Coordinates of C-alpha atoms in Angstrom, one line a residue:
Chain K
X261 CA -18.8 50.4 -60.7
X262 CA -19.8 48.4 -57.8
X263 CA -16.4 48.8 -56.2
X264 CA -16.8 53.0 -57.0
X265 CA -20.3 52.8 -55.1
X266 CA -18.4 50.9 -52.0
X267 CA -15.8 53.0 -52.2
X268 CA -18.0 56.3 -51.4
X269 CA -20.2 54.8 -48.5
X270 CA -17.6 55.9 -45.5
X271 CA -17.5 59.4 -47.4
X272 CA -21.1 59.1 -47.5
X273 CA -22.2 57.9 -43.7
X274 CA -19.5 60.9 -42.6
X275 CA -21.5 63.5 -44.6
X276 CA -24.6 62.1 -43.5
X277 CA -22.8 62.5 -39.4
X278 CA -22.0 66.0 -40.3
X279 CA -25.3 67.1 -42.0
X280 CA -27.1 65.2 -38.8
X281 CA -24.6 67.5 -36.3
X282 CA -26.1 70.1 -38.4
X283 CA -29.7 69.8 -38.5
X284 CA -29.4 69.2 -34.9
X285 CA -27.7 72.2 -33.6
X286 CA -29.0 74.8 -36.5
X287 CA -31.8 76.1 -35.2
X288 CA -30.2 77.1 -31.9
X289 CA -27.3 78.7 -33.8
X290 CA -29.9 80.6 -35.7
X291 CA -31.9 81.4 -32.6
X292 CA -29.0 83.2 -31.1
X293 CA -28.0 85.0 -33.6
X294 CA -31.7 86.2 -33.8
X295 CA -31.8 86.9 -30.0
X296 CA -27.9 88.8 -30.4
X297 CA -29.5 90.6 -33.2
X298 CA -33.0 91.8 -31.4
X299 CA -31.1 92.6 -28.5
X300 CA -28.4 94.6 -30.1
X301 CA -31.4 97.0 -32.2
X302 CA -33.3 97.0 -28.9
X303 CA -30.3 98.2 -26.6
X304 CA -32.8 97.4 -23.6
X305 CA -30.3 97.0 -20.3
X306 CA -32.9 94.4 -19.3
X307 CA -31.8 92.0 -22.6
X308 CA -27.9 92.4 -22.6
X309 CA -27.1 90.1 -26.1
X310 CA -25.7 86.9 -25.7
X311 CA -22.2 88.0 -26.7
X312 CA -22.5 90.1 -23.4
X313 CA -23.7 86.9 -21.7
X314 CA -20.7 84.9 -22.5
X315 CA -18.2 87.3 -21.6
X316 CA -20.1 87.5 -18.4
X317 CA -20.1 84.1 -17.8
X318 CA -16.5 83.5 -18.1
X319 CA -15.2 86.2 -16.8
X320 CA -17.3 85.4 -13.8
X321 CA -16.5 81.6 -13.6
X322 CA -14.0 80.3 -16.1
X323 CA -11.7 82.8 -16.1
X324 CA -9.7 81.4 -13.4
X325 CA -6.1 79.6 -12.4
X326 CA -5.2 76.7 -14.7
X327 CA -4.6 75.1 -11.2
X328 CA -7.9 75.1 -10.6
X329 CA -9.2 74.1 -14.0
X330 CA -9.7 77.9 -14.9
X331 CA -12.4 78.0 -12.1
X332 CA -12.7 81.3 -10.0
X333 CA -13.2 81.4 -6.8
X334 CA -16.8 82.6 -7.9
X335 CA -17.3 79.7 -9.6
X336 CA -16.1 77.0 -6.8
X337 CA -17.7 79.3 -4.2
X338 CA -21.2 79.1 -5.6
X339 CA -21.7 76.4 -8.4
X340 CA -20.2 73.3 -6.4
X341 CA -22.0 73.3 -3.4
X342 CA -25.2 74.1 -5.4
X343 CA -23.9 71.0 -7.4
X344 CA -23.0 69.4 -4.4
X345 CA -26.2 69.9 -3.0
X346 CA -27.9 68.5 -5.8
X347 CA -25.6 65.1 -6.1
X348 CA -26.3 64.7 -2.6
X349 CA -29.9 65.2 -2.6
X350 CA -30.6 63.3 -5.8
X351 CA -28.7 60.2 -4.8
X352 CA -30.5 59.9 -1.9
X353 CA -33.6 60.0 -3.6
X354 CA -32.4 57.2 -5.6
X355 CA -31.5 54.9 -2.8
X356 CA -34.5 55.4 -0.9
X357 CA -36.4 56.0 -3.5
X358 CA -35.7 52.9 -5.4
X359 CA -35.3 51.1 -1.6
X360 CA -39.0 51.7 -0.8
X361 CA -40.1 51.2 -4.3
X362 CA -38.9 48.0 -4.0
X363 CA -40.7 46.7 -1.1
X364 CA -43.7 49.2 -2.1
X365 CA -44.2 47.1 -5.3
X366 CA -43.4 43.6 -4.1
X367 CA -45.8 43.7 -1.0
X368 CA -49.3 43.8 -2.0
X369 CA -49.8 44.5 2.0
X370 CA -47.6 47.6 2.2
X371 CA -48.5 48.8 -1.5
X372 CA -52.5 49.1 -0.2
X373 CA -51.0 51.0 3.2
X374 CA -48.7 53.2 1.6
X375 CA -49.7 54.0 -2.1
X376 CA -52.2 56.7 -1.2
X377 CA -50.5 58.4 1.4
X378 CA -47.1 58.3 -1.4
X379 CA -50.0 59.7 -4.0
X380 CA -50.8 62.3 -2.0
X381 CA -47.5 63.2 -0.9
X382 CA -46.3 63.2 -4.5
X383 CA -48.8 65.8 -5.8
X384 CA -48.1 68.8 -2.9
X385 CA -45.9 71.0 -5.0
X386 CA -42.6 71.0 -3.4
X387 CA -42.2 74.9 -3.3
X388 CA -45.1 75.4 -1.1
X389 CA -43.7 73.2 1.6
X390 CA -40.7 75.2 2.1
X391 CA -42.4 77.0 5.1
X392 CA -42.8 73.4 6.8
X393 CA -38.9 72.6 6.1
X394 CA -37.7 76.1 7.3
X395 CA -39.0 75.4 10.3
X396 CA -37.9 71.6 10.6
X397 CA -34.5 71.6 9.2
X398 CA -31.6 73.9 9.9
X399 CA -31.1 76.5 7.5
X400 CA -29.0 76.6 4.4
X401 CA -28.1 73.1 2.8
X402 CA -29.8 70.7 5.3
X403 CA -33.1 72.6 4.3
X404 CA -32.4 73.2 0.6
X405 CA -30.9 69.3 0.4
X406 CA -34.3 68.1 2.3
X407 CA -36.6 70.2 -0.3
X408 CA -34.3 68.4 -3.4
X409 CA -34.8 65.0 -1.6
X410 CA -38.9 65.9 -1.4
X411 CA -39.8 66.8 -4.7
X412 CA -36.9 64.4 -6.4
X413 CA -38.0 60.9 -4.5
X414 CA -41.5 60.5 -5.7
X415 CA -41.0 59.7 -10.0
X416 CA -38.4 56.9 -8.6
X417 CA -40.2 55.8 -5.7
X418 CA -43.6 55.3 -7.4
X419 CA -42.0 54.1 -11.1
X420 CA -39.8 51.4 -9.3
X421 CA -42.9 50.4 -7.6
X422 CA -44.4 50.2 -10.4
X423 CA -42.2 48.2 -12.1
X424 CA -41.4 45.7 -9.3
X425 CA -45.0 45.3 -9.6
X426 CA -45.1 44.4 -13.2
X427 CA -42.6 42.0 -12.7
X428 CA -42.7 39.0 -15.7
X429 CA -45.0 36.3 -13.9
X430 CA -42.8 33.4 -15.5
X431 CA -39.8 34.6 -14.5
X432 CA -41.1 34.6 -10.9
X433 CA -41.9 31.2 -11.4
X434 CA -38.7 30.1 -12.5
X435 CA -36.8 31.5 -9.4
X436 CA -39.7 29.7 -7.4
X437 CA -39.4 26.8 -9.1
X438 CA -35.7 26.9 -9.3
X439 CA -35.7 28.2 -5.4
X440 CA -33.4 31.4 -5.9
X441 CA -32.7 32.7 -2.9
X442 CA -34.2 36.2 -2.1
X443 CA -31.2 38.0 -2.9
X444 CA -30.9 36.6 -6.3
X445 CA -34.2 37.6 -7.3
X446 CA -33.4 40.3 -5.9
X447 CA -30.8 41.5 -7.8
X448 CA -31.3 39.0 -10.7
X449 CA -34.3 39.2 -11.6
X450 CA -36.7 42.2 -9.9
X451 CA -34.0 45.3 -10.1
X452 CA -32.7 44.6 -13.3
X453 CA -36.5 44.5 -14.8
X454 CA -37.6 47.6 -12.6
X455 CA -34.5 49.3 -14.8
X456 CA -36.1 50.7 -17.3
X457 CA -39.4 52.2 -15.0
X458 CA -36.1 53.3 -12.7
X459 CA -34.8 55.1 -15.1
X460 CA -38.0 57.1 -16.7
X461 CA -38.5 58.3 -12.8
X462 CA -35.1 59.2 -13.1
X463 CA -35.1 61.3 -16.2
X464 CA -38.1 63.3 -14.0
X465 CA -36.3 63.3 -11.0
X466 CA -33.4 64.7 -12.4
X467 CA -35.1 68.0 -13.5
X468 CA -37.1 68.7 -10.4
X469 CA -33.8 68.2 -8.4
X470 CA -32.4 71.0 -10.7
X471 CA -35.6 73.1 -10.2
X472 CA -35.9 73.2 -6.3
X473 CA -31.7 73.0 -6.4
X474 CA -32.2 76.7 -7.7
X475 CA -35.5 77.3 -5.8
X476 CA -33.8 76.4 -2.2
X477 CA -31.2 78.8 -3.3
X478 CA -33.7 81.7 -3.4
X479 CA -35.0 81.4 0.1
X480 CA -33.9 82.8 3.8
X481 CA -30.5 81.2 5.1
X482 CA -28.9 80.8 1.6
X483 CA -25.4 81.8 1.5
X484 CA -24.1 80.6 -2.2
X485 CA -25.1 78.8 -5.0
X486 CA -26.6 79.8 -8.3
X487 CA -29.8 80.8 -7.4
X488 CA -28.0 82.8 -4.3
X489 CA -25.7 84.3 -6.7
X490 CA -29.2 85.5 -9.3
X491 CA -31.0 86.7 -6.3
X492 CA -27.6 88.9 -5.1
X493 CA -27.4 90.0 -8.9
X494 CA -31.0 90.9 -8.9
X495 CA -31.2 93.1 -6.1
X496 CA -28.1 94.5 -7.3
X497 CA -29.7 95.4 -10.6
X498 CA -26.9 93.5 -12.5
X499 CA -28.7 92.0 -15.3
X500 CA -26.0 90.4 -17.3
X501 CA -24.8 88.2 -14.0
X502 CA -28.6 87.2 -13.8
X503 CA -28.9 86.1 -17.2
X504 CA -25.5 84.3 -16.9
X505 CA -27.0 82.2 -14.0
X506 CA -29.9 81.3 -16.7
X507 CA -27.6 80.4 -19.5
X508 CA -26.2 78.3 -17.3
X509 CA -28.8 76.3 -15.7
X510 CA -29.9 75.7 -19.2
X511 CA -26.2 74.2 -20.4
X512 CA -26.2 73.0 -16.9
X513 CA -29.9 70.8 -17.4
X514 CA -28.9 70.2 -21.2
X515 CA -25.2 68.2 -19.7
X516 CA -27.2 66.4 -16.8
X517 CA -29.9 65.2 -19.6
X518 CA -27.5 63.9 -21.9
X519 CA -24.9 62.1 -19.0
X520 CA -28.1 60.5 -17.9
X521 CA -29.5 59.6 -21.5
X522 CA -25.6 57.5 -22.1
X523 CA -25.8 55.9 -18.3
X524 CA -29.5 54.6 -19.5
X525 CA -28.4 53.5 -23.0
X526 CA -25.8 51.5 -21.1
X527 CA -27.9 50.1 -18.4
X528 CA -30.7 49.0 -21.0
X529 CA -28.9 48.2 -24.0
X530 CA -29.9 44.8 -22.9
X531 CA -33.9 45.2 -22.3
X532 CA -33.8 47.1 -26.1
X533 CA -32.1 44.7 -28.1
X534 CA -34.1 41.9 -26.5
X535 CA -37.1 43.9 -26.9
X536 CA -36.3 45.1 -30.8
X537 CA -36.1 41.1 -31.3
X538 CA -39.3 39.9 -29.3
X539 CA -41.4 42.6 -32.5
X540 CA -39.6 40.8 -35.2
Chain P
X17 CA -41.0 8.0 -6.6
X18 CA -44.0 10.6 -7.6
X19 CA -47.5 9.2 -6.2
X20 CA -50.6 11.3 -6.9
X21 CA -52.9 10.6 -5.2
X22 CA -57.3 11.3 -5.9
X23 CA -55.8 14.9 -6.9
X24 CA -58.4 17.6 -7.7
X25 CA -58.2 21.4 -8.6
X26 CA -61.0 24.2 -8.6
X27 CA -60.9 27.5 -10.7
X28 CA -63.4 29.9 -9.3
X29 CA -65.9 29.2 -12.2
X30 CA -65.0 25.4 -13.3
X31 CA -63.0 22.2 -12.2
X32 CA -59.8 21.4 -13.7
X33 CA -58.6 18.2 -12.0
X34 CA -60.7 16.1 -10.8
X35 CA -59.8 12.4 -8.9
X36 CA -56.3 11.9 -10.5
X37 CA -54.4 9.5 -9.7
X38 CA -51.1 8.4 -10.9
X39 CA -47.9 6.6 -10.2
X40 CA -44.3 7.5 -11.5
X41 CA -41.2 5.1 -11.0
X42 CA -37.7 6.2 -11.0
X43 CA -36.4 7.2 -14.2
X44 CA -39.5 6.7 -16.3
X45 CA -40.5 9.7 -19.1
X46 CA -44.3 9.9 -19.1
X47 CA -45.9 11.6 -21.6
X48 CA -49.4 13.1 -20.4
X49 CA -51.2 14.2 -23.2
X50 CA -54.9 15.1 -23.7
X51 CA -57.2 18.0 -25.5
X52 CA -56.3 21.9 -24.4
X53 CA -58.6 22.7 -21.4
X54 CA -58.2 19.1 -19.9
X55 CA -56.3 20.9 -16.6
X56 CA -52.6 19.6 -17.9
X57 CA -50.8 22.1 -17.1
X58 CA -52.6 22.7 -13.6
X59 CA -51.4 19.3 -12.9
X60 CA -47.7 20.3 -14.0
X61 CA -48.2 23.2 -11.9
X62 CA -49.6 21.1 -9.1
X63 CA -46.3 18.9 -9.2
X64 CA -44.0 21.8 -9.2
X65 CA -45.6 23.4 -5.9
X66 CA -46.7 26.3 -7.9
X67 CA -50.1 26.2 -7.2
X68 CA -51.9 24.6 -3.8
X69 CA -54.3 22.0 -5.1
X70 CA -57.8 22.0 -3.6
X71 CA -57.9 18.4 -3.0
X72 CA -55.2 15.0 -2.7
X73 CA -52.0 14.2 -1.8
X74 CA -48.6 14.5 -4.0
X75 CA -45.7 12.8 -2.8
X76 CA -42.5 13.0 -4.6
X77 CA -40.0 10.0 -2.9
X78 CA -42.0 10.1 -0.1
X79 CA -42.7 13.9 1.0
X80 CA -45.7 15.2 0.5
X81 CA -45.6 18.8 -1.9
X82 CA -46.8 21.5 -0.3
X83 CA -43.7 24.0 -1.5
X84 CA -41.7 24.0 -4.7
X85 CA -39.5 21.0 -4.3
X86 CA -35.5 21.2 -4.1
X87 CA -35.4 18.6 -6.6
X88 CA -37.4 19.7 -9.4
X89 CA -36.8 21.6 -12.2
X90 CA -39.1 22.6 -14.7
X91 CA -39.0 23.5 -18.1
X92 CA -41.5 26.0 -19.9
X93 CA -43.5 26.6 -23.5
X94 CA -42.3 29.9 -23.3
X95 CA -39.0 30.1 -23.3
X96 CA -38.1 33.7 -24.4
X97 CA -39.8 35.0 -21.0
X98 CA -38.3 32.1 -19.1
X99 CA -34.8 33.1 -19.7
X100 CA -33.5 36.3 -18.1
X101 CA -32.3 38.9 -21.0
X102 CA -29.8 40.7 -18.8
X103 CA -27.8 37.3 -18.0
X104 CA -25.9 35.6 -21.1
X105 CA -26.9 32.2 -21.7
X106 CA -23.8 30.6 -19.6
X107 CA -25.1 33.0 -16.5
X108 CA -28.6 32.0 -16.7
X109 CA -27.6 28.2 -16.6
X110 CA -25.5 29.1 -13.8
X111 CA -28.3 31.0 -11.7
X112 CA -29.7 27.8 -9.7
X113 CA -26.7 26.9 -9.1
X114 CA -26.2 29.4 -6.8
X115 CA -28.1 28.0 -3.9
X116 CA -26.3 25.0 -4.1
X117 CA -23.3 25.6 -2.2
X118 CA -20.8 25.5 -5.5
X119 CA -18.0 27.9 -6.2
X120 CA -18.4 30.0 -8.6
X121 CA -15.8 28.0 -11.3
X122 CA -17.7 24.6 -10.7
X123 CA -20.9 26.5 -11.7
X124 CA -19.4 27.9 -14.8
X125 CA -17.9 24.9 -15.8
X126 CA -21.5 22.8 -14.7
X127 CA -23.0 25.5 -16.8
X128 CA -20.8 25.1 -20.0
X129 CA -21.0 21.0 -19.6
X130 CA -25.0 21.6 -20.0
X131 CA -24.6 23.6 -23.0
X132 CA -21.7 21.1 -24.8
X133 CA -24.8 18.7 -23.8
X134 CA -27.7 20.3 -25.6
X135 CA -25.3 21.0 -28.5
X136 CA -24.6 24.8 -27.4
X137 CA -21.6 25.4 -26.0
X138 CA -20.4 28.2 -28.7
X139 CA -23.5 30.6 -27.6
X140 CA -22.0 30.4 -23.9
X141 CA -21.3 33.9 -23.9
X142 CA -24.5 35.1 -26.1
X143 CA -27.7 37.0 -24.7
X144 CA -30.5 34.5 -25.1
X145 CA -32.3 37.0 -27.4
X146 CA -29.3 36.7 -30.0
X147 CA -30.6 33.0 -30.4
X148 CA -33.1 31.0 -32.1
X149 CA -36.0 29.8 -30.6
X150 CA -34.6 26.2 -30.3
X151 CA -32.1 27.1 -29.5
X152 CA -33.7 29.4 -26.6
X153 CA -35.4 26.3 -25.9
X154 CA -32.1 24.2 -25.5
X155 CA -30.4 26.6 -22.9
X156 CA -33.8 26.6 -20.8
X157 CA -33.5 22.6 -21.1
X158 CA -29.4 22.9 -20.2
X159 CA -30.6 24.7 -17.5
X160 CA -32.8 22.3 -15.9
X161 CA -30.0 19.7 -16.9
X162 CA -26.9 21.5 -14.8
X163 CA -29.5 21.5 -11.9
X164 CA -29.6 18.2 -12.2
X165 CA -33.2 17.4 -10.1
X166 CA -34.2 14.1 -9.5
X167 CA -37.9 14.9 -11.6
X168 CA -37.9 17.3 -14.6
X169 CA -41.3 19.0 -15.9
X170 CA -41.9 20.4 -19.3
X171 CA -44.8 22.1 -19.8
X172 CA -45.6 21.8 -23.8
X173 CA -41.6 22.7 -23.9
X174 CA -41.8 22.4 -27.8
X175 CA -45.1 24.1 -28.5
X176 CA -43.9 27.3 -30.1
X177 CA -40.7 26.2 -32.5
X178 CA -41.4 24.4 -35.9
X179 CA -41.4 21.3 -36.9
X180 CA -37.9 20.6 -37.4
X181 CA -36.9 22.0 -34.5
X182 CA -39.5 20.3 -32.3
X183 CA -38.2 16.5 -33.4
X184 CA -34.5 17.8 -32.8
X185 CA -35.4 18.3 -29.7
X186 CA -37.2 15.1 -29.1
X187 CA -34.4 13.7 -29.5
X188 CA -31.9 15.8 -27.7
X189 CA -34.8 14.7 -24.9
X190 CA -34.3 11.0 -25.6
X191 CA -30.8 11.3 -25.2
X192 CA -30.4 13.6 -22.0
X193 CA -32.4 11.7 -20.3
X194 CA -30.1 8.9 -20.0
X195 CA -28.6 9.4 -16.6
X196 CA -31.4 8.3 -14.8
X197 CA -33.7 11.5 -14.3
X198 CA -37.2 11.0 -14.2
X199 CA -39.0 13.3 -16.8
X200 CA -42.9 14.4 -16.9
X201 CA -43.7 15.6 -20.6
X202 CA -47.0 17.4 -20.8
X203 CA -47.8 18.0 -24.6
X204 CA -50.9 18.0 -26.8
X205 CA -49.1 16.4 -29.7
X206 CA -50.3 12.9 -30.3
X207 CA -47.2 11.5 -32.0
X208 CA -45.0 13.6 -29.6
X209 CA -46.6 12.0 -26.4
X210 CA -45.8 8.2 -28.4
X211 CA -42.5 8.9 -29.7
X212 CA -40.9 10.2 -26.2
X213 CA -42.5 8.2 -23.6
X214 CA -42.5 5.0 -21.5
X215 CA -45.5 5.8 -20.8
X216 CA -48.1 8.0 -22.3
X217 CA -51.5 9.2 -19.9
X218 CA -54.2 10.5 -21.5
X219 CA -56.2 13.4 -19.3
X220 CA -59.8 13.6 -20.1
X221 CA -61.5 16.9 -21.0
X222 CA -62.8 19.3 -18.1
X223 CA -62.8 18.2 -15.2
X224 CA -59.2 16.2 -16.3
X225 CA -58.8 12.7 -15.1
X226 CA -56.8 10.2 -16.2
X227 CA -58.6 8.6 -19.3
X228 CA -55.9 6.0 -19.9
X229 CA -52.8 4.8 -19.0
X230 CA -50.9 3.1 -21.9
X231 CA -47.0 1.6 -21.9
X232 CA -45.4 2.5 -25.2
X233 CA -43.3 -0.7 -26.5
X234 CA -41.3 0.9 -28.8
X235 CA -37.7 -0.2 -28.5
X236 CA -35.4 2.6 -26.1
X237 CA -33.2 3.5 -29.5
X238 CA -35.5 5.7 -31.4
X239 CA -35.1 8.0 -34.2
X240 CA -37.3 10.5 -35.9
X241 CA -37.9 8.5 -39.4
X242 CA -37.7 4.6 -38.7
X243 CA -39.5 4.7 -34.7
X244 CA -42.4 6.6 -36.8
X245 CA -43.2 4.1 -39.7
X246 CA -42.8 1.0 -36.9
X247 CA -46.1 -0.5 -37.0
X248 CA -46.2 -0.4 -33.0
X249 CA -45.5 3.7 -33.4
X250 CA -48.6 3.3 -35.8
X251 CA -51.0 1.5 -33.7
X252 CA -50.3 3.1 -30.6
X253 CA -50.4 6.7 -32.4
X254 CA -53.8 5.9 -33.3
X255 CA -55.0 4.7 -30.0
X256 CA -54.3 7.6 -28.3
X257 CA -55.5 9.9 -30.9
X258 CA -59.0 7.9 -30.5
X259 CA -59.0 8.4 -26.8
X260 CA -57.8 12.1 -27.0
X261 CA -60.6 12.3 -29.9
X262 CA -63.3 11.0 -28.6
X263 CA -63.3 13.4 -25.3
X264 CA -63.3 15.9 -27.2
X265 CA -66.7 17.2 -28.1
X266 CA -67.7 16.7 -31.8
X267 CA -66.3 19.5 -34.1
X268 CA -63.8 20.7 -31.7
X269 CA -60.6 21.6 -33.0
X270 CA -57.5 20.0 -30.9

């Protein structure tokens, strides 16, 4: 008997994976066959089905060489360097985002200087300042990489400083006591318990990068990229390449979201279990 | 080697330490003891260079405090935020070690002798929230031991584990301490203060002076069951809990 009931909980947990797979990806399936349906009755040329969509898509992009991972020439011409643009922009936000955090939150004299101007700075939404950027940076990807860095820097800057500030008192007073070098509480004791305020910035960051990725895209002196390529299918009055470029900056946003949501559970796995204990 | 000298220490809105003044020889463990609020653990803080006090002199072999000492090591009640979670335990006994000039095998294998010390060498490679609270406690107290200072401070260092715990380690205390280090125990436990000291100071309540200054002759080989029923053990307990009793004011709970 007991021996039956042990012998069904693997077949059990793997049901209980599937039916979870399930449950999770359910109501999009039956979302899209709702929207293929509605757009097939409603024949509009504005709302090509999703069907049409795909086909687009990888006929556009992924119908290419197996040389060069089934890429066209479409595809590396205009989604790398608006990728590109967006890796670069969004790891420099990181570094001097969580740079200046740093020192923003462990100096009480340059926190009182610089929080309000950083407040201030933080709340002027990004698009309006392309103007100012046009006009300071040369056109195409050192102005659309500049308005990324903008908007992206401010949820890391002001969570790492933030955190730095929260730092555990005691723990300060055991490097002080045990005279760690600078350095070392440093990278011992202040980044690793910023982590977790670095991260929740991050998971912000991340999707305004993507936003004014796209945004700097639509404006004067862009020559590729995904938002090029919608504003070119636009004016061209080709709807299915538009919506393409919107299916894709969803799967595109859904794939960024869930690379950074494993890199966190790895960085933190630490912080939670010690944290799931401290409740007990 | 420690000389306090007329030491006093002002909160904003009361004294804590007022006109203390005591002497510490080379390899003694003092116990200071006295009701909560008596300014203890400003003392302790005092002596580590945590805080500046307001008034007095420390001087620890003959240099005056004014920063945290190079070697001094301190251990605290709280343990589980005294520890790093990121580091295993073998990493955070090696941390201090860092400053001191040592590769990085010698601090590995200073950090694992620490641990075989306090009994804990197995949990080398465990996260310090994967452990007990004594045993949390033990790898804080490796870690001042692989730092090997001259004067180690705990600050109540047994005040949150249970009972058993607490008089294992007393005696891992007793028997660490061995090698000549000079330890300052602050604790509000009556028969703690007796059972590990040379020397147990009582601190009188707000503003904290020293009240009394009493050698414990209880022979160096103690143990948890036969030291406690010694009639010395018994007489002593008792004087101290008078003196810590009677500053407190009637009715208070200690």
């Amino acid at each position: 008997m007991s021996a039956a009931v042990a012998g069904r909980r693997p077949g059990r947990y793997g049901v209980g994976l599937l039916t979870g797979i399930l449950h999770r990806w359910i109501v999009l399936a039956v979302a899209v066959a709702c929207w293929e349906v509605g757009t097939r009755i409603a024949r509009s040329p504005s709302f090509p089905p999703p069907s049409t969509i795909v086909s687009k898509m990888y006929h556009l992009w992924f119908a290419g060489p197996a040389s060069h991972l089934f890429l066209t020439s479409e595809a590396t011409g205009n989604l790398l360097p608006s990728l590109g643009r967006m890796a670069v922009g969004l790891a420099a936000s990181i570094v001097a985002g969580v740079g200046l955090g740093l020192l923003l939150g462990r100096s009480e004299r340059m926190f009182a200087y610089l929080d309000p101007l950083f407040q201030f700075a933080r709340v002027i939404p990004p698009p309006t300042l392309a103007p100012v950027f046009i006009v300071l940076f040369k056109l195409g990807s050192q102005m659309q990489i500049a308005s990324i860095i903008f908007s992206a820097i401010w949820p890391i800057l002001l969570n790492t400083a933030d955190g730095a500030r929260s730092v555990d008192q005691l723990q300060m007073a055991t490097a002080r006591v045990f005279r760690l070098s600078s350095t070392d509480r440093l990278f011992k004791i202040i980044l690793p318990s910023t982590m977790p305020k670095i991260f929740a910035g991050l998971r912000l960051s991340l999707s305004l990068a993507l936003i004014l990725m796209v945004f700097s895209e639509l404006l004067p002196g862009a020559t590729d990229g995904i938002g090029f390529l919608m504003s070119d299918a636009q004016s061209r009055s080709d709807l299915p390449t538009l919506w393409a470029g919107i299916v894709l900056l969803g799967i595109l946003g859904y794939l960024l979201n869930t690379l950074l949501l494993m890199a966190e559970r790895r960085a933190l796995a630490g912080h939670r279990a010690a944290r799931r204990v401290d409740t007990t | 080697m420690l000389q306090i000298e007329k030491l006093g220490h002002y909160y904003a809105d009361h004294t804590a330490l007022e006109d203390v003044n005591l002497e510490v020889a080379e390899g003694e463990l003092v116990s200071i003891v006295g009701p909560s609020g008596c300014g203890k653990s400003t003392l302790l803080r005092c002596i580590a260079g945590l805080i500046r006090p307001s008034q007095g002199r420390i001087t620890l072999n003959g240099r005056e405090i004014t920063d945290v000492p190079d070697n001094l090591a301190v251990v605290f009640q709280d343990y589980s935020r005294s520890l790093l979670p990121w580091l295993t335990v073998r990493d955070n006994v090696a941390l201090p070690l860092r400053r001191r000039g040592r590769s990085k095998s010698e601090r590995q294998a200073a950090a694992l002798g620490a641990l075989q010390a306090v009994g804990l060498a197995d949990a080398a490679h465990k996260y310090p929230w994967q452990l007990s609270g004594g045993m949390q406690q033990r790898v804080s107290i490796a870690r001042a031991l692989a730092y090997q200072p001259a004067l180690l401070l705990m600050d109540e260092p047994f005040g949150s584990v249970d009972a058993q715990t607490r008089e294992d380690l007393e005696d891992l205390v007793l028997r660490v301490r061995k090698d000549g280090m000079t330890i300052l125990l602050v604790t509000h436990d009556i028969d703690e203060s007796v059972y590990v000291g040379d020397r147990v100071i009582v601190l009188d309540r707000a503003p904290g002076r020293v009240a009394a200054d009493l050698a414990v002759g209880l022979p160096s080989a103690r143990d948890q069951i036969s030291t406690r029923e010694l009639p010395e053990f018994v007489h002593m307990r008792a004087e101290v809990g008078r003196l810590v009793r009677g500053q407190a004011p009637p009715g208070a709970v200690l």
